[in-house]
Coordinates of C-alpha atoms in Angstrom, one line a residue:
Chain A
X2 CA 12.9 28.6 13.3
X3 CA 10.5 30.7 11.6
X4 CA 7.6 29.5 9.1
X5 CA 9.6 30.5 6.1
X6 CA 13.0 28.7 7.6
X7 CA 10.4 25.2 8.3
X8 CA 9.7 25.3 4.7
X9 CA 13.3 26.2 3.3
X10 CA 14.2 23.0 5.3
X11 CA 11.7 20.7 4.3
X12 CA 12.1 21.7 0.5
X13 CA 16.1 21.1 1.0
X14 CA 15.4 17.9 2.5
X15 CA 13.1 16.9 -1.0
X16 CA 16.3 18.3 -3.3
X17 CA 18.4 16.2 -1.6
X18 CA 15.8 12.8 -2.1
X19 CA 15.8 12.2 1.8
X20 CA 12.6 11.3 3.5
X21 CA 10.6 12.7 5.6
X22 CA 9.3 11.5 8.8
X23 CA 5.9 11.5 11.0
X24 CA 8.0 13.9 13.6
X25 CA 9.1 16.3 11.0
X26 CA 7.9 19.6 10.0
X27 CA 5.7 19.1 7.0
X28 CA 3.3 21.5 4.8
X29 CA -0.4 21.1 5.4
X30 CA -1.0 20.4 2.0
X31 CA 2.0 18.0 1.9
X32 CA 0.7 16.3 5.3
X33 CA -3.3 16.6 3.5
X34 CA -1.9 15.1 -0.6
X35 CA -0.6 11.8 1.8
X36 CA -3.7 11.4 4.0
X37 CA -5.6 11.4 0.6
X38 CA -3.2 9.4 -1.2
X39 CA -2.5 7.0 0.9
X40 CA -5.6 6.4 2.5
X41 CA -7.2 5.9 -0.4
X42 CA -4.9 3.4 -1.7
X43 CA -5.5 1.6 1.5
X44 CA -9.3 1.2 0.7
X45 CA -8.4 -0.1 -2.6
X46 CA -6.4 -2.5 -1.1
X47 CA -9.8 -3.8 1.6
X48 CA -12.4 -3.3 -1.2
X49 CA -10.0 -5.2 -3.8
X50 CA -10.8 -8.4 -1.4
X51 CA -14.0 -8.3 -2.4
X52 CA -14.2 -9.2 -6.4
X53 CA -11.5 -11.8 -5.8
X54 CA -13.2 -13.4 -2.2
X55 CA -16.3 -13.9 -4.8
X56 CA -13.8 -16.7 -6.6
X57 CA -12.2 -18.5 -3.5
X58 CA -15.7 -21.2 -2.6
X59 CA -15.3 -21.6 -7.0
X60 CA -12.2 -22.1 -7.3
X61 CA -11.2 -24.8 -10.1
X62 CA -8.9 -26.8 -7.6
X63 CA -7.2 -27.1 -4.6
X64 CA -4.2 -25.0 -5.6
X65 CA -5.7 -22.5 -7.3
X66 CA -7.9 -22.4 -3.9
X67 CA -5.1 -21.9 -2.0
X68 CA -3.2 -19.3 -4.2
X69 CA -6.6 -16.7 -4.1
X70 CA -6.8 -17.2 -0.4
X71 CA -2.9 -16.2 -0.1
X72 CA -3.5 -13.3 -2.5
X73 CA -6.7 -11.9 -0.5
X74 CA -4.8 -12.5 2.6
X75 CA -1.9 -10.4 1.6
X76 CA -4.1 -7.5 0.2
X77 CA -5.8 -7.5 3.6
X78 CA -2.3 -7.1 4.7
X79 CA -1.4 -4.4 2.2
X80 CA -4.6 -2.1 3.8
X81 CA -3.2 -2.9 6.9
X82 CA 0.3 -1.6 6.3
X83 CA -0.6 1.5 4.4
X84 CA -3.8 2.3 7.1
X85 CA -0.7 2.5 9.6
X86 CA 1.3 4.7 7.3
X87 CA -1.7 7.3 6.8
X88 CA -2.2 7.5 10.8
X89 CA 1.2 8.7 11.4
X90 CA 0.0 11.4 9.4
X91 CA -2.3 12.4 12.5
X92 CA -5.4 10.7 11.4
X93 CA -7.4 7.6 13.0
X94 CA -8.5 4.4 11.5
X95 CA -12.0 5.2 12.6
X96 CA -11.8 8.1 10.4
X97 CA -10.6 6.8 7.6
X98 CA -13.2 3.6 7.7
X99 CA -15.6 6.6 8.3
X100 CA -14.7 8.0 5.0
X101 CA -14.5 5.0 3.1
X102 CA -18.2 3.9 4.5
X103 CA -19.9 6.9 4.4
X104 CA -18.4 7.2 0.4
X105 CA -16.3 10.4 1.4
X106 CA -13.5 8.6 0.7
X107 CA -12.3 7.0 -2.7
X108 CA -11.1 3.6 -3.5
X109 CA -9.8 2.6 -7.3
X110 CA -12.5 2.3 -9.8
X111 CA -11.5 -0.7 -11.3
X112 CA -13.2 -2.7 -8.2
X113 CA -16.9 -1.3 -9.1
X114 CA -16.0 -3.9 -11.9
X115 CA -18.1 -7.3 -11.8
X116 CA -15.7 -11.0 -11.8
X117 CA -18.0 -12.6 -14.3
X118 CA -16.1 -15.8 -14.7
X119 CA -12.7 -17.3 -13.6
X120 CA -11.1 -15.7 -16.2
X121 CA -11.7 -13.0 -14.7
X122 CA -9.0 -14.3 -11.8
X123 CA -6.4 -14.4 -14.0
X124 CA -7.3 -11.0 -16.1
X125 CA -7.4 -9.3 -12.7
X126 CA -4.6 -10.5 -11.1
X127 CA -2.4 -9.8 -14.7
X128 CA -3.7 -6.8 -15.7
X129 CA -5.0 -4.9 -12.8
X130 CA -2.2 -5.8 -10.2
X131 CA 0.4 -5.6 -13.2
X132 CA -1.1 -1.8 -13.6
X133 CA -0.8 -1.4 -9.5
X134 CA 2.5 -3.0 -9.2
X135 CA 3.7 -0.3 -11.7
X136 CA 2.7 2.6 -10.0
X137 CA 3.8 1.1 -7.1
X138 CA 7.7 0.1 -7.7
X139 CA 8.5 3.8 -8.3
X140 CA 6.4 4.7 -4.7
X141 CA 8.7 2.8 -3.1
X142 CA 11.2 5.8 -3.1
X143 CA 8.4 8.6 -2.3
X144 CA 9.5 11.0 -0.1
X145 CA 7.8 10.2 3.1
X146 CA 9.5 7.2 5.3
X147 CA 6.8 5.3 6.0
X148 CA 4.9 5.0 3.1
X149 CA 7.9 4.0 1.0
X150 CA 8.8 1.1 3.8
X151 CA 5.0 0.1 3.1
X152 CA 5.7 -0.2 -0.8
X153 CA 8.9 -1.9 -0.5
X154 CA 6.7 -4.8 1.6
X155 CA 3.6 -4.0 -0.6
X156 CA 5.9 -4.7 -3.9
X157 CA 7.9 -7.6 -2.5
X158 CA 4.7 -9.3 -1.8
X159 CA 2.6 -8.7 -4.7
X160 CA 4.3 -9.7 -7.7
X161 CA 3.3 -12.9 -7.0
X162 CA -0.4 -11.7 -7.7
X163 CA 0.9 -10.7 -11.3
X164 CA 2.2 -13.8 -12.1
X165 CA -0.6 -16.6 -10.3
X166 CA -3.0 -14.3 -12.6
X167 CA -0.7 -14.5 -16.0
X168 CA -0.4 -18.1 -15.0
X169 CA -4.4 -18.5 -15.3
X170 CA -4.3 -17.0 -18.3
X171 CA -1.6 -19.4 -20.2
X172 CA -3.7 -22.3 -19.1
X173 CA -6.5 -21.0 -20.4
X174 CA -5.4 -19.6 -23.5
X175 CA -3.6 -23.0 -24.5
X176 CA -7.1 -24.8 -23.3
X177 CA -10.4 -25.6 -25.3
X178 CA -12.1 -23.2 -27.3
X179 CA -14.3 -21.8 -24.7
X180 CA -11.9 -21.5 -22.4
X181 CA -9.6 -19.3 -24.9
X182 CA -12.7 -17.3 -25.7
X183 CA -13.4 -17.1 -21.9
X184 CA -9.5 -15.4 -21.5
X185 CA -10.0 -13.6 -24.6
X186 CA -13.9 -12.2 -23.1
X187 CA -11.8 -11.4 -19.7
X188 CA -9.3 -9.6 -21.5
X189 CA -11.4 -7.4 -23.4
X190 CA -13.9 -6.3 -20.3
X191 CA -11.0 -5.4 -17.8
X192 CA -8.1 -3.9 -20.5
X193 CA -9.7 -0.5 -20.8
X194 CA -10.2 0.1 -17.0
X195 CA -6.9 -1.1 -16.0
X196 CA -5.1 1.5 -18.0
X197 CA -8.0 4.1 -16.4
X198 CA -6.2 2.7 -12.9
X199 CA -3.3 4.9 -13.8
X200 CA -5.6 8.1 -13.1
X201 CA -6.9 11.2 -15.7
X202 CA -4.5 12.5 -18.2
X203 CA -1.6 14.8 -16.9
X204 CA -3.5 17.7 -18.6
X205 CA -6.2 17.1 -16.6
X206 CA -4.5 16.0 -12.8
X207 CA -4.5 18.6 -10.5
X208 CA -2.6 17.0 -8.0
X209 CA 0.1 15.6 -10.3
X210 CA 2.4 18.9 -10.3
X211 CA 2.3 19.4 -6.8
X212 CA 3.0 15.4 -5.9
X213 CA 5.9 15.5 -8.5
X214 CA 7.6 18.6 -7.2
X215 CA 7.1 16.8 -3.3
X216 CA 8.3 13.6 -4.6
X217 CA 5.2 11.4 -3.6
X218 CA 4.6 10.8 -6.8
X219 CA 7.8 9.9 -9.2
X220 CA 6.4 9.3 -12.5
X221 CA 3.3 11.1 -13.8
X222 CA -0.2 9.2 -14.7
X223 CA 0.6 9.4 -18.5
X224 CA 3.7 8.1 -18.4
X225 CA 3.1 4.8 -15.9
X226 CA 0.3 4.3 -18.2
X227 CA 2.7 4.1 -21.5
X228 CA 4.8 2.2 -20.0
X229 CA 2.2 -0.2 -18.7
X230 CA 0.4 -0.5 -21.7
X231 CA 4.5 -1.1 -23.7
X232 CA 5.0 -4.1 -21.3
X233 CA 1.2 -5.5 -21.7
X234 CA 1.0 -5.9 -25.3
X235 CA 4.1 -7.9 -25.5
X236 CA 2.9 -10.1 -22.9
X237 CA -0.6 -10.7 -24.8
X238 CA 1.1 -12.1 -27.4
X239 CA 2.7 -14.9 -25.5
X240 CA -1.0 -15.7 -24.6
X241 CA -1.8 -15.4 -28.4
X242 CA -4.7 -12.7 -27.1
X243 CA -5.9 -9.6 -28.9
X244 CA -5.5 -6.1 -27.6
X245 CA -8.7 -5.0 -27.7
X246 CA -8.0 -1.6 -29.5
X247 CA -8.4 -1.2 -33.1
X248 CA -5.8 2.0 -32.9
X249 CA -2.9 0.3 -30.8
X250 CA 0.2 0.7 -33.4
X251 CA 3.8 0.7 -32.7
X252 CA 5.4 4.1 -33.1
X253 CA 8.5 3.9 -34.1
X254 CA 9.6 7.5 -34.0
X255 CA 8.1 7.7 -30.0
X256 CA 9.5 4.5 -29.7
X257 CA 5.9 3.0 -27.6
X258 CA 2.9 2.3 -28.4
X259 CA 0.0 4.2 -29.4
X260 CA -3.1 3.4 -28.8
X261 CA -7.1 4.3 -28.5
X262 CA -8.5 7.4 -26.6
X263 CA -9.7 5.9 -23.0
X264 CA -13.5 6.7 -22.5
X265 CA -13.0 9.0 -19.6
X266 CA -16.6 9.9 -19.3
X267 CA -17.0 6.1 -18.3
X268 CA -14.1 6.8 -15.6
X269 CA -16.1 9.9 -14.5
X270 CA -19.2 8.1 -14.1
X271 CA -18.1 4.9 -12.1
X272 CA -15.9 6.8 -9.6
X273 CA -19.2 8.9 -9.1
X274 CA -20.9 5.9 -7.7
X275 CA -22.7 4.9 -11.0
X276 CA -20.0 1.9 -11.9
X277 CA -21.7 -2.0 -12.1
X278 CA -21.2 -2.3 -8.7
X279 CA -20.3 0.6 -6.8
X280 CA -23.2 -0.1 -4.5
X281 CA -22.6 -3.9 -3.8
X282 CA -19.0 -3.0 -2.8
X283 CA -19.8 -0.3 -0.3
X284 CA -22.4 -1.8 0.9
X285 CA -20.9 -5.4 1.9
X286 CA -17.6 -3.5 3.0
X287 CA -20.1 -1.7 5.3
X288 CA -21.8 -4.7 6.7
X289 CA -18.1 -6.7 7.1
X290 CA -17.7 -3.6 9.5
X291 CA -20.8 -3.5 11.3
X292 CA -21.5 -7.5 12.2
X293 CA -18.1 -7.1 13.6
X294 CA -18.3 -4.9 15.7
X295 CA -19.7 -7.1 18.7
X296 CA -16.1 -8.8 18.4
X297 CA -14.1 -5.6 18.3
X298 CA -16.5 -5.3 21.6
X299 CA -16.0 -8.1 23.5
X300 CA -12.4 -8.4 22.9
X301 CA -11.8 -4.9 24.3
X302 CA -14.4 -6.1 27.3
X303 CA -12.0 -9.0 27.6
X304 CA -8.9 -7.0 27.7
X305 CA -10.3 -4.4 29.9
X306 CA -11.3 -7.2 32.3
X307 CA -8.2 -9.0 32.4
X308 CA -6.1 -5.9 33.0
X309 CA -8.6 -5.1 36.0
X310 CA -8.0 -8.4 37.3
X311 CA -4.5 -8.5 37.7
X312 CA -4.3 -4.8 39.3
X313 CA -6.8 -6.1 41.8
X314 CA -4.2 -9.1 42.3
X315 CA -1.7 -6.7 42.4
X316 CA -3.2 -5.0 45.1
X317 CA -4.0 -7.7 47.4
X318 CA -0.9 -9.6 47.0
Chain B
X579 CA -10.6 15.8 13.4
X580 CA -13.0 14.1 15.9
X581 CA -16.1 15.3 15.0
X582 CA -17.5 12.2 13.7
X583 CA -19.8 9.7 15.9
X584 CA -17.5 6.9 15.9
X585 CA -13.9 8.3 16.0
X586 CA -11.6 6.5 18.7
X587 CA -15.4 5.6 20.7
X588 CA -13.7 1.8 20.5
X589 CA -10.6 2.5 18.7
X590 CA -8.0 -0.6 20.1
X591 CA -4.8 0.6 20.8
X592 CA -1.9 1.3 18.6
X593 CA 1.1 -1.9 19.1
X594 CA 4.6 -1.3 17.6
X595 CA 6.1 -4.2 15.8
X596 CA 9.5 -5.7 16.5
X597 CA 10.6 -8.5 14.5
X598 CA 14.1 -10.9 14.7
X599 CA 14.1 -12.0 11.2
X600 CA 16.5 -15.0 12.2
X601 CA 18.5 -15.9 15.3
X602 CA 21.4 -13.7 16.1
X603 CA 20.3 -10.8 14.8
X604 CA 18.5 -7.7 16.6
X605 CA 14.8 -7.4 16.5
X606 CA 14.0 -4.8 14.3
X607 CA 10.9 -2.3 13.7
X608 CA 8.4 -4.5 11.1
X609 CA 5.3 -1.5 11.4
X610 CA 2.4 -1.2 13.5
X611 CA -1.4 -2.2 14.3
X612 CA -4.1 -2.5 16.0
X613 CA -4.7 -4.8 19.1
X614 CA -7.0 -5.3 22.4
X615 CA -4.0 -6.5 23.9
X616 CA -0.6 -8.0 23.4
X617 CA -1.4 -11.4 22.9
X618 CA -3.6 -10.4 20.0
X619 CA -1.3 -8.0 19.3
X620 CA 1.5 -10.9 18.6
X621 CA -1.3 -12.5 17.0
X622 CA -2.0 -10.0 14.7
X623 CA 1.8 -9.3 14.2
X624 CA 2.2 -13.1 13.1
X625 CA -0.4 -12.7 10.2
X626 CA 0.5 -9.4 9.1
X627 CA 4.3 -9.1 9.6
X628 CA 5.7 -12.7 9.3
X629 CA 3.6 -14.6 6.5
X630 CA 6.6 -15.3 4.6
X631 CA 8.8 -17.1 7.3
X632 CA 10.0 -12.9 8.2
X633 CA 11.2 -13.6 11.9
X634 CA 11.5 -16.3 14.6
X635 CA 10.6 -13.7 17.8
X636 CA 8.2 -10.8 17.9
X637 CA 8.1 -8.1 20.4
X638 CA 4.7 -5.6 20.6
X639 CA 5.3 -2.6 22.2
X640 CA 2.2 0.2 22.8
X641 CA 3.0 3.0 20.6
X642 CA 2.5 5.5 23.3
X643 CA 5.0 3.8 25.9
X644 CA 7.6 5.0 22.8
X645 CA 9.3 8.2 23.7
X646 CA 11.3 9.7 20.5
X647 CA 13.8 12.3 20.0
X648 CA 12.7 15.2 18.6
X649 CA 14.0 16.3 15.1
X650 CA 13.6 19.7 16.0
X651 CA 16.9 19.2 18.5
X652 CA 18.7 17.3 15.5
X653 CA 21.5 19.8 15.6
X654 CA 22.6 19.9 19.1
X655 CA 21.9 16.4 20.0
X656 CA 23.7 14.7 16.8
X657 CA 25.9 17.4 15.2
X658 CA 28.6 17.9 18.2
X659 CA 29.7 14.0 17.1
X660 CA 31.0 15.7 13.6
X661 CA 33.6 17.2 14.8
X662 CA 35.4 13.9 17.1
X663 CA 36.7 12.3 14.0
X664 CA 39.3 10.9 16.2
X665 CA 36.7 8.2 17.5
X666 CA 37.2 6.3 14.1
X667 CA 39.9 4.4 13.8
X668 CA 40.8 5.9 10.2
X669 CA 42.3 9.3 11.8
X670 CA 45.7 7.9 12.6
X671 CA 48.2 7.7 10.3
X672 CA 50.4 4.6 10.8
X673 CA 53.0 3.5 8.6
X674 CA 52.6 0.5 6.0
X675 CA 54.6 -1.8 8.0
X676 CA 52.4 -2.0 11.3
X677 CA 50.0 -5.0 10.7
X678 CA 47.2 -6.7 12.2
X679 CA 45.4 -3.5 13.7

């Protein structure tokens, strides 16, 4: 096959919505749009530990204890799965943990956000993986095989995240007065960065033409973000919370809501390092990494050791 | 690719994942990770595949003992079954009245 006949068959293959898979012929910037995506989404999924783990030793009770854990645990998980998508793409894990520590890489901006209090818990886990979840439902039928199996697992798994986090919220906003000011406080700090999560306007994306056209991405930014913020404000008023957007109407004509301009020279700023706490992230990611790496030693020592061990047996039996 | 300092220098290995979700059933390809060596490769595989009661048995498998077909050879190696439609038991015609087969 010649160059032009490669591409003729991988853009067939897109018209007709089937996959593509790690053996198949792919364009470089096809193969390069996944390694970014995809790693990237991966690092979101490690550094998005990190606000949460802050919560698990102060959790309010045993259950709630347990449910963070669960939740941490599964994100872990969720790196794990996409890391293993990304490196049949023909790139390492130590590469991409290279990028992420050495701030090559990119993670989602919304975790260079401080958990002030426990209301935070809930506001994250409603708002921010409500936000993820819906930009990750329509991933699950990207074109490339194994990312899309990742999502499917990825999606299964997390919408119990969405709902632990509403759940906080209820409780809270049918508490005391503090604690409904608390959800309220929560509510107002992470609204605005969650619908930043859903990336810079379609004007302004450069990747979003190419991504649609390949069928990684299926919706664009500004249209996961309507429909996020659509669902959301319904789902404040059952908490009895206000949107914290004096411009949020419902348009009856468009049939959604409007609402406020997003402050993207905030977004700008914080996914160039300068968010709250950029730094703190990076930098205990980067020590998780480092103080483990005598275990990552030793167990290879042990395995190395044992598998010597039994050829010598081997041999003298 | 490999130009950084720590690239592969203590890279584990890459395991395949084979779970049976229940008894009876085949085992079936969950994903992949990384392990020193198979028993913390099922380890691992426990945590990351099965933390929702997912399978019963796991097998690991080092991804470079896995030999694939290439999709290059799709055509010759798949298409010449296209043309045996008489392996499935729809081609024959038989009349209303035969039953039981």
């Amino acid at each position: 096959m010649t160059q032009f006949s490669f591409q003729q068959h991988f853009d067939d293959k897109i018209d007709r919505d089937e996959t593509i898979e790690p053996k198949d012929w792919m364009p470089d910037d096809y193969r390069k749009t996944l390694i970014r995506q995809i790693s990237q989404h991966a690092h979101s999924e490690i550094v998005g530990m990190l606000p949460e783990g802050n919560w698990i030793s102060r959790a309010p009770t045993l259950r709630r204890k347990a449910v963070l854990l669960a939740k941490v645990q599964d994100e872990a998980g969720h790196g794990l799965y996409l890391y293993s998508a990304a490196e049949t793409l023909g790139i390492s894990r130590d590469e991409m943990y290279d990028q992420l520590h050495s701030g090559k890489a990119k993670y989602s901006s919304i975790f260079n956000y401080p958990t002030l209090t426990w209301a935070d818990m809930g506001a994250v886990g409603w708002l921010v993986d409500g936000a993820a979840i819906m930009n990750q439902v329509p991933l699950c039928r990207t074109s490339y095989g194994p990312y899309a199996r990742a999502m499917v697992r990825v999606c299964k798994e997390e919408s119990f995240h969405q709902r632990q986090g509403f759940e906080i919220m209820l409780n809270l906003s049918k508490g005391s007065e503090i604690q409904r000011k608390m959800a309220q406080d929560a509510f107002n700090r992470w609204w605005w960065p969650s619908l930043m999560m859903f990336g810079p306007p379609d004007a302004e994306s450069p990747n979003t033409e190419n991504s649609v056209r390949w069928r990684i991405k299926r919706l664009t930014n500004d249209e996961l973000r309507q429909k996020f913020v659509d669902v959301t404000v319904e789902q404040a008023k059952i908490l009895g919370l206000t949107i914290p957007d004096k411009d949020l109407k419902w348009n009856e004509e468009r049939g959604h809501f409007d609402f406020g301009a997003i402050d993207w020279a905030e977004f700008k700023n914080v996914v160039k390092g300068n968010g709250p706490c950029n730094k703190q992230r990076l930098e205990t990611r980067k020590k998780a990494w480092e103080e483990g790496q005598w275990v990552r030693d030793a167990a290879t020592a042990h395995a190395s050791k044992r598998k010597s061990r039994k050829e010598n047996e081997a041999k003298a039996a | 690719m490999s130009d950084n300092k720590t690239t592969n220098k203590s890279e584990w290995p890459l395991w395949e994942v084979f779970i049976r979700s229940k008894a009876g059933l085949d085992h079936k390809h969950a994903g992949s990770l990384h392990a020193a060596d198979f028993e913390m490769a099922i380890e691992n595989a426990r945590d990351v595949y099965t933390r929702r009661m997912e399978g019963v048995s796991i097998w690991v498998v080092e991804s470079n003992n896995i030999h694939a077909s290439d999709p290059g050879q799709s055509e010759s190696m798949y298409d010449p079954a296209s043309d045996k439609i008489y392996r499935h038991p729809t081609f024959y015609n038989l009349p209303d009245e035969v039953k039981y087969m």
